[in-house]
Amino acid sequence: MDENLNQVEKQEIKGIDTEELKNETKEVIDQVKENMKNVDIKEEAKATKGFVSEMLKNPLSKIHEIANDGANKFFKTGIVLVILWTIVELIGGLSILFSEYGVWYKNLLSFIKIGLRPIVSILVMAFILLWLNKKEKKSLTTYITTIATVKLPIIVADLLSLLTLIGSGISMITGKIYTFANHISIILLFFAIKSLSNEKDDKNAFRKFVIVEALTSFPKFLVSLLYGFNFSGIIKNY
């Protein structure tokens, strides 16, 4: 068993070809542009609502389906989730900037950083998993969509945290909700990694999970130093 695990670790250390990475990134950008053309807001809202409903009913099955979706049929929904998360972050960030400076544009850099946080957090994890699972030949869009789905509990918790704009006292409740949502997201991440890696062995899947968490811990620390924002008394996580 140890020899098998060592073999997995050796495979994980191999890097990704730079040209291949450029092509993957270009493909993602092209697909984002294509999916954003002629977007029907009502239709997308309905599709996202149905997507969330399916996640609530059977999250593990849905994550497995997305992780093995070669047609990228869920990518547009993934984009919607990222956009929603970004908007929620920006609204929360605006409230902080207004409370501290009276106007938001006096700290424009911080405002931009807040808006980039959801995108960066998802991309960092997607690239790490693409590196770990090079042999799987799955597209970067599949990783992005799967990670965005895993972040759904946190997105919902962030949305609820905006209630603190009405009254700061509710932060005691929203803070606990966020903590619970973060725990759920971490659990979902393990199963997402297992599905993305097509791992049947829990030990191998857990090893990759630990590697991903370890590699994202340092960026988390840097992000906390750079952003320094913790609206609603909630610590933001990747």
Tab-separated table of C-alpha atoms in Angstrom:
chain	number	residue	atom	x	y	z
A	1	MET	CA	0.000	0.000	0.000
A	2	ASP	CA	2.828	2.427	0.898
A	3	GLU	CA	4.487	1.755	-2.477
A	4	ASN	CA	1.240	2.679	-4.239
A	5	LEU	CA	0.936	5.892	-2.261
A	6	ASN	CA	4.550	6.791	-3.021
A	7	GLN	CA	3.860	6.215	-6.716
A	8	VAL	CA	0.875	8.586	-6.519
A	9	GLU	CA	3.015	11.206	-4.821
A	10	LYS	CA	5.693	10.930	-7.530
A	11	GLN	CA	3.073	11.392	-10.218
A	12	GLU	CA	1.719	14.466	-8.448
A	13	ILE	CA	5.114	16.168	-8.457
A	14	LYS	CA	5.285	16.221	-12.265
A	15	GLY	CA	4.504	19.637	-13.693
A	16	ILE	CA	2.222	20.841	-16.439
A	17	ASP	CA	3.577	21.865	-19.816
A	18	THR	CA	3.613	25.681	-20.049
A	19	GLU	CA	2.161	25.706	-23.550
A	20	GLU	CA	-0.618	23.373	-22.455
A	21	LEU	CA	-1.414	25.678	-19.554
A	22	LYS	CA	-1.595	28.679	-21.882
A	23	ASN	CA	-3.964	26.809	-24.178
A	24	GLU	CA	-6.163	25.779	-21.232
A	25	THR	CA	-6.335	29.382	-20.010
A	26	LYS	CA	-7.135	30.688	-23.500
A	27	GLU	CA	-9.879	28.083	-23.834
A	28	VAL	CA	-11.434	29.187	-20.541
A	29	ILE	CA	-11.415	32.839	-21.612
A	30	ASP	CA	-12.975	31.947	-24.965
A	31	GLN	CA	-15.671	29.854	-23.295
A	32	VAL	CA	-16.473	32.637	-20.826
A	33	LYS	CA	-16.899	35.071	-23.727
A	34	GLU	CA	-19.033	32.595	-25.652
A	35	ASN	CA	-21.253	31.771	-22.678
A	36	MET	CA	-21.776	35.425	-21.819
A	37	LYS	CA	-23.118	36.257	-25.289
A	38	ASN	CA	-26.868	36.832	-25.422
A	39	VAL	CA	-27.381	35.789	-21.804
A	40	ASP	CA	-31.032	35.446	-20.838
A	41	ILE	CA	-31.084	36.606	-17.213
A	42	LYS	CA	-34.456	35.013	-16.451
A	43	GLU	CA	-33.418	31.714	-18.002
A	44	GLU	CA	-30.094	31.690	-16.175
A	45	ALA	CA	-31.779	32.556	-12.879
A	46	LYS	CA	-34.152	29.631	-13.373
A	47	ALA	CA	-31.273	27.292	-14.294
A	48	THR	CA	-29.234	28.393	-11.273
A	49	LYS	CA	-32.224	27.907	-8.976
A	50	GLY	CA	-32.684	24.370	-10.289
A	51	PHE	CA	-28.947	23.746	-9.922
A	52	VAL	CA	-28.981	24.842	-6.278
A	53	SER	CA	-32.054	22.697	-5.632
A	54	GLU	CA	-30.269	19.626	-7.027
A	55	MET	CA	-27.229	20.401	-4.895
A	56	LEU	CA	-29.380	20.507	-1.773
A	57	LYS	CA	-31.030	17.179	-2.611
A	58	ASN	CA	-27.905	15.201	-3.489
A	59	PRO	CA	-24.705	17.283	-3.384
A	60	LEU	CA	-22.228	14.403	-3.765
A	61	SER	CA	-23.967	13.003	-6.827
A	62	LYS	CA	-24.161	16.462	-8.413
A	63	ILE	CA	-20.493	17.197	-7.754
A	64	HIS	CA	-19.522	13.849	-9.265
A	65	GLU	CA	-21.630	14.640	-12.341
A	66	ILE	CA	-20.002	18.056	-12.781
A	67	ALA	CA	-16.484	16.694	-12.208
A	68	ASN	CA	-17.008	14.174	-15.009
A	69	ASP	CA	-18.881	16.449	-17.406
A	70	GLY	CA	-16.863	16.399	-20.603
A	71	ALA	CA	-19.320	18.677	-22.412
A	72	ASN	CA	-18.963	21.520	-19.864
A	73	LYS	CA	-22.740	21.960	-19.753
A	74	PHE	CA	-22.526	23.362	-16.210
A	75	PHE	CA	-19.836	25.939	-16.988
A	76	LYS	CA	-22.291	28.802	-17.510
A	77	THR	CA	-23.867	28.088	-14.115
A	78	GLY	CA	-20.380	28.065	-12.618
A	79	ILE	CA	-19.761	31.518	-14.103
A	80	VAL	CA	-23.051	32.752	-12.625
A	81	LEU	CA	-21.984	31.506	-9.175
A	82	VAL	CA	-18.634	33.287	-9.453
A	83	ILE	CA	-20.325	36.530	-10.568
A	84	LEU	CA	-22.850	36.286	-7.720
A	85	TRP	CA	-20.081	35.683	-5.191
A	86	THR	CA	-18.107	38.646	-6.565
A	87	ILE	CA	-21.124	40.974	-6.343
A	88	VAL	CA	-21.818	39.914	-2.745
A	89	GLU	CA	-18.164	40.498	-1.825
A	90	LEU	CA	-18.181	43.938	-3.460
A	91	ILE	CA	-21.353	44.995	-1.626
A	92	GLY	CA	-19.858	43.888	1.684
A	93	GLY	CA	-16.603	45.626	0.833
A	94	LEU	CA	-18.413	48.844	-0.070
A	95	SER	CA	-20.075	48.912	3.326
A	96	ILE	CA	-16.674	48.715	5.008
A	97	LEU	CA	-15.098	51.369	2.801
A	98	PHE	CA	-18.015	53.745	3.393
A	99	SER	CA	-17.871	53.185	7.147
A	100	GLU	CA	-14.108	53.803	7.220
A	101	TYR	CA	-13.668	56.564	4.616
A	102	GLY	CA	-17.126	57.907	3.893
A	103	VAL	CA	-16.582	57.161	0.198
A	104	TRP	CA	-15.408	53.994	-1.551
A	105	TYR	CA	-13.012	55.516	-4.093
A	106	LYS	CA	-10.472	56.667	-1.484
A	107	ASN	CA	-9.271	53.086	-1.279
A	108	LEU	CA	-9.866	51.907	-4.827
A	109	LEU	CA	-7.115	49.267	-4.691
A	110	SER	CA	-8.772	47.537	-1.733
A	111	PHE	CA	-12.099	47.612	-3.568
A	112	ILE	CA	-10.501	45.936	-6.610
A	113	LYS	CA	-8.861	43.307	-4.398
A	114	ILE	CA	-12.209	42.487	-2.795
A	115	GLY	CA	-13.762	41.975	-6.223
A	116	LEU	CA	-10.920	39.726	-7.361
A	117	ARG	CA	-10.938	37.554	-4.246
A	118	PRO	CA	-13.599	35.014	-5.350
A	119	ILE	CA	-12.098	34.661	-8.829
A	120	VAL	CA	-8.553	34.267	-7.526
A	121	SER	CA	-9.548	31.743	-4.854
A	122	ILE	CA	-11.291	29.510	-7.393
A	123	LEU	CA	-8.569	29.819	-10.030
A	124	VAL	CA	-5.768	29.026	-7.570
A	125	MET	CA	-7.448	25.807	-6.485
A	126	ALA	CA	-8.406	24.888	-10.062
A	127	PHE	CA	-4.814	25.275	-11.288
A	128	ILE	CA	-3.470	23.231	-8.369
A	129	LEU	CA	-5.891	20.394	-9.127
A	130	LEU	CA	-5.084	20.609	-12.848
A	131	TRP	CA	-1.423	20.175	-11.900
A	132	LEU	CA	-2.130	17.242	-9.591
A	133	ASN	CA	-4.414	15.505	-12.084
A	134	LYS	CA	-2.484	16.066	-15.295
A	135	LYS	CA	-2.927	12.416	-16.270
A	136	GLU	CA	-6.752	12.780	-16.161
A	137	LYS	CA	-6.784	15.127	-19.181
A	138	LYS	CA	-9.754	17.087	-17.849
A	139	SER	CA	-10.236	20.677	-18.959
A	140	LEU	CA	-9.581	23.690	-16.759
A	141	THR	CA	-13.244	24.682	-17.179
A	142	THR	CA	-14.276	21.413	-15.496
A	143	TYR	CA	-12.073	22.201	-12.500
A	144	ILE	CA	-13.342	25.787	-12.278
A	145	THR	CA	-16.989	24.703	-12.443
A	146	THR	CA	-16.483	21.985	-9.831
A	147	ILE	CA	-14.666	24.292	-7.402
A	148	ALA	CA	-17.276	27.025	-7.879
A	149	THR	CA	-19.926	24.433	-6.991
A	150	VAL	CA	-18.003	23.399	-3.884
A	151	LYS	CA	-18.014	27.070	-2.818
A	152	LEU	CA	-21.823	27.263	-3.021
A	153	PRO	CA	-22.370	26.967	0.776
A	154	ILE	CA	-19.914	29.846	1.327
A	155	ILE	CA	-21.599	31.940	-1.369
A	156	VAL	CA	-24.959	31.465	0.361
A	157	ALA	CA	-23.429	32.302	3.747
A	158	ASP	CA	-21.814	35.449	2.313
A	159	LEU	CA	-25.174	36.447	0.875
A	160	LEU	CA	-26.802	36.037	4.287
A	161	SER	CA	-24.009	38.042	5.891
A	162	LEU	CA	-25.255	41.099	4.007
A	163	LEU	CA	-28.102	41.172	6.527
A	164	THR	CA	-25.598	42.818	8.869
A	165	LEU	CA	-26.031	45.950	6.750
A	166	ILE	CA	-29.472	46.204	8.324
A	167	GLY	CA	-28.291	45.513	11.859
A	168	SER	CA	-24.826	44.598	13.125
A	169	GLY	CA	-26.286	42.488	15.939
A	170	ILE	CA	-27.234	39.766	13.489
A	171	SER	CA	-23.526	39.110	12.809
A	172	MET	CA	-23.522	36.652	15.736
A	173	ILE	CA	-25.911	34.463	13.736
A	174	THR	CA	-24.413	35.009	10.278
A	175	GLY	CA	-20.937	34.324	11.657
A	176	LYS	CA	-21.993	30.890	12.917
A	177	ILE	CA	-23.751	30.184	9.621
A	178	TYR	CA	-20.571	31.050	7.732
A	179	THR	CA	-18.471	28.780	9.949
A	180	PHE	CA	-20.888	25.899	9.337
A	181	ALA	CA	-20.956	26.629	5.584
A	182	ASN	CA	-17.166	26.656	5.470
A	183	HIS	CA	-17.024	23.221	7.116
A	184	ILE	CA	-19.539	21.876	4.586
A	185	SER	CA	-17.516	23.355	1.729
A	186	ILE	CA	-14.341	21.645	2.969
A	187	ILE	CA	-16.135	18.279	3.118
A	188	LEU	CA	-17.501	18.803	-0.400
A	189	LEU	CA	-13.992	19.669	-1.563
A	190	PHE	CA	-12.714	16.237	-0.540
A	191	PHE	CA	-15.401	14.499	-2.608
A	192	ALA	CA	-14.810	16.918	-5.487
A	193	ILE	CA	-11.104	16.060	-5.497
A	194	LYS	CA	-11.950	12.372	-5.371
A	195	SER	CA	-14.281	12.713	-8.389
A	196	LEU	CA	-11.941	14.985	-10.358
A	197	SER	CA	-9.066	12.549	-9.766
A	198	ASN	CA	-11.207	9.477	-10.440
A	199	GLU	CA	-9.781	8.032	-7.236
A	200	LYS	CA	-11.435	4.944	-5.818
A	201	ASP	CA	-8.932	4.690	-2.985
A	202	ASP	CA	-9.861	7.070	-0.136
A	203	LYS	CA	-6.238	7.207	1.036
A	204	ASN	CA	-5.019	8.514	-2.318
A	205	ALA	CA	-7.902	10.985	-2.485
A	206	PHE	CA	-7.200	12.179	1.044
A	207	ARG	CA	-3.520	12.660	0.229
A	208	LYS	CA	-4.449	14.915	-2.689
A	209	PHE	CA	-6.912	16.741	-0.472
A	210	VAL	CA	-4.146	17.426	2.080
A	211	ILE	CA	-1.810	18.611	-0.688
A	212	VAL	CA	-4.438	21.038	-2.001
A	213	GLU	CA	-5.158	22.393	1.475
A	214	ALA	CA	-1.442	22.776	2.203
A	215	LEU	CA	-0.743	24.571	-1.085
A	216	THR	CA	-3.649	26.981	-0.561
A	217	SER	CA	-2.807	27.735	3.076
A	218	PHE	CA	0.116	30.001	2.206
A	219	PRO	CA	-1.856	32.045	-0.365
A	220	LYS	CA	-4.645	32.348	2.220
A	221	PHE	CA	-2.164	33.867	4.625
A	222	LEU	CA	-0.943	36.320	1.984
A	223	VAL	CA	-4.512	37.224	1.024
A	224	SER	CA	-5.398	37.930	4.655
A	225	LEU	CA	-2.415	40.275	4.874
A	226	LEU	CA	-3.165	42.003	1.577
A	227	TYR	CA	-6.918	42.374	1.969
A	228	GLY	CA	-7.292	42.720	5.695
A	229	PHE	CA	-11.068	42.705	5.223
A	230	ASN	CA	-13.299	40.677	7.481
A	231	PHE	CA	-16.750	42.116	7.002
A	232	SER	CA	-19.519	40.956	9.308
A	233	GLY	CA	-16.896	39.541	11.638
A	234	ILE	CA	-16.364	36.644	9.258
A	235	ILE	CA	-12.942	35.381	8.211
A	236	LYS	CA	-12.858	34.795	4.479
A	237	ASN	CA	-11.481	31.505	3.261
A	238	TYR	CA	-10.459	29.992	-0.021
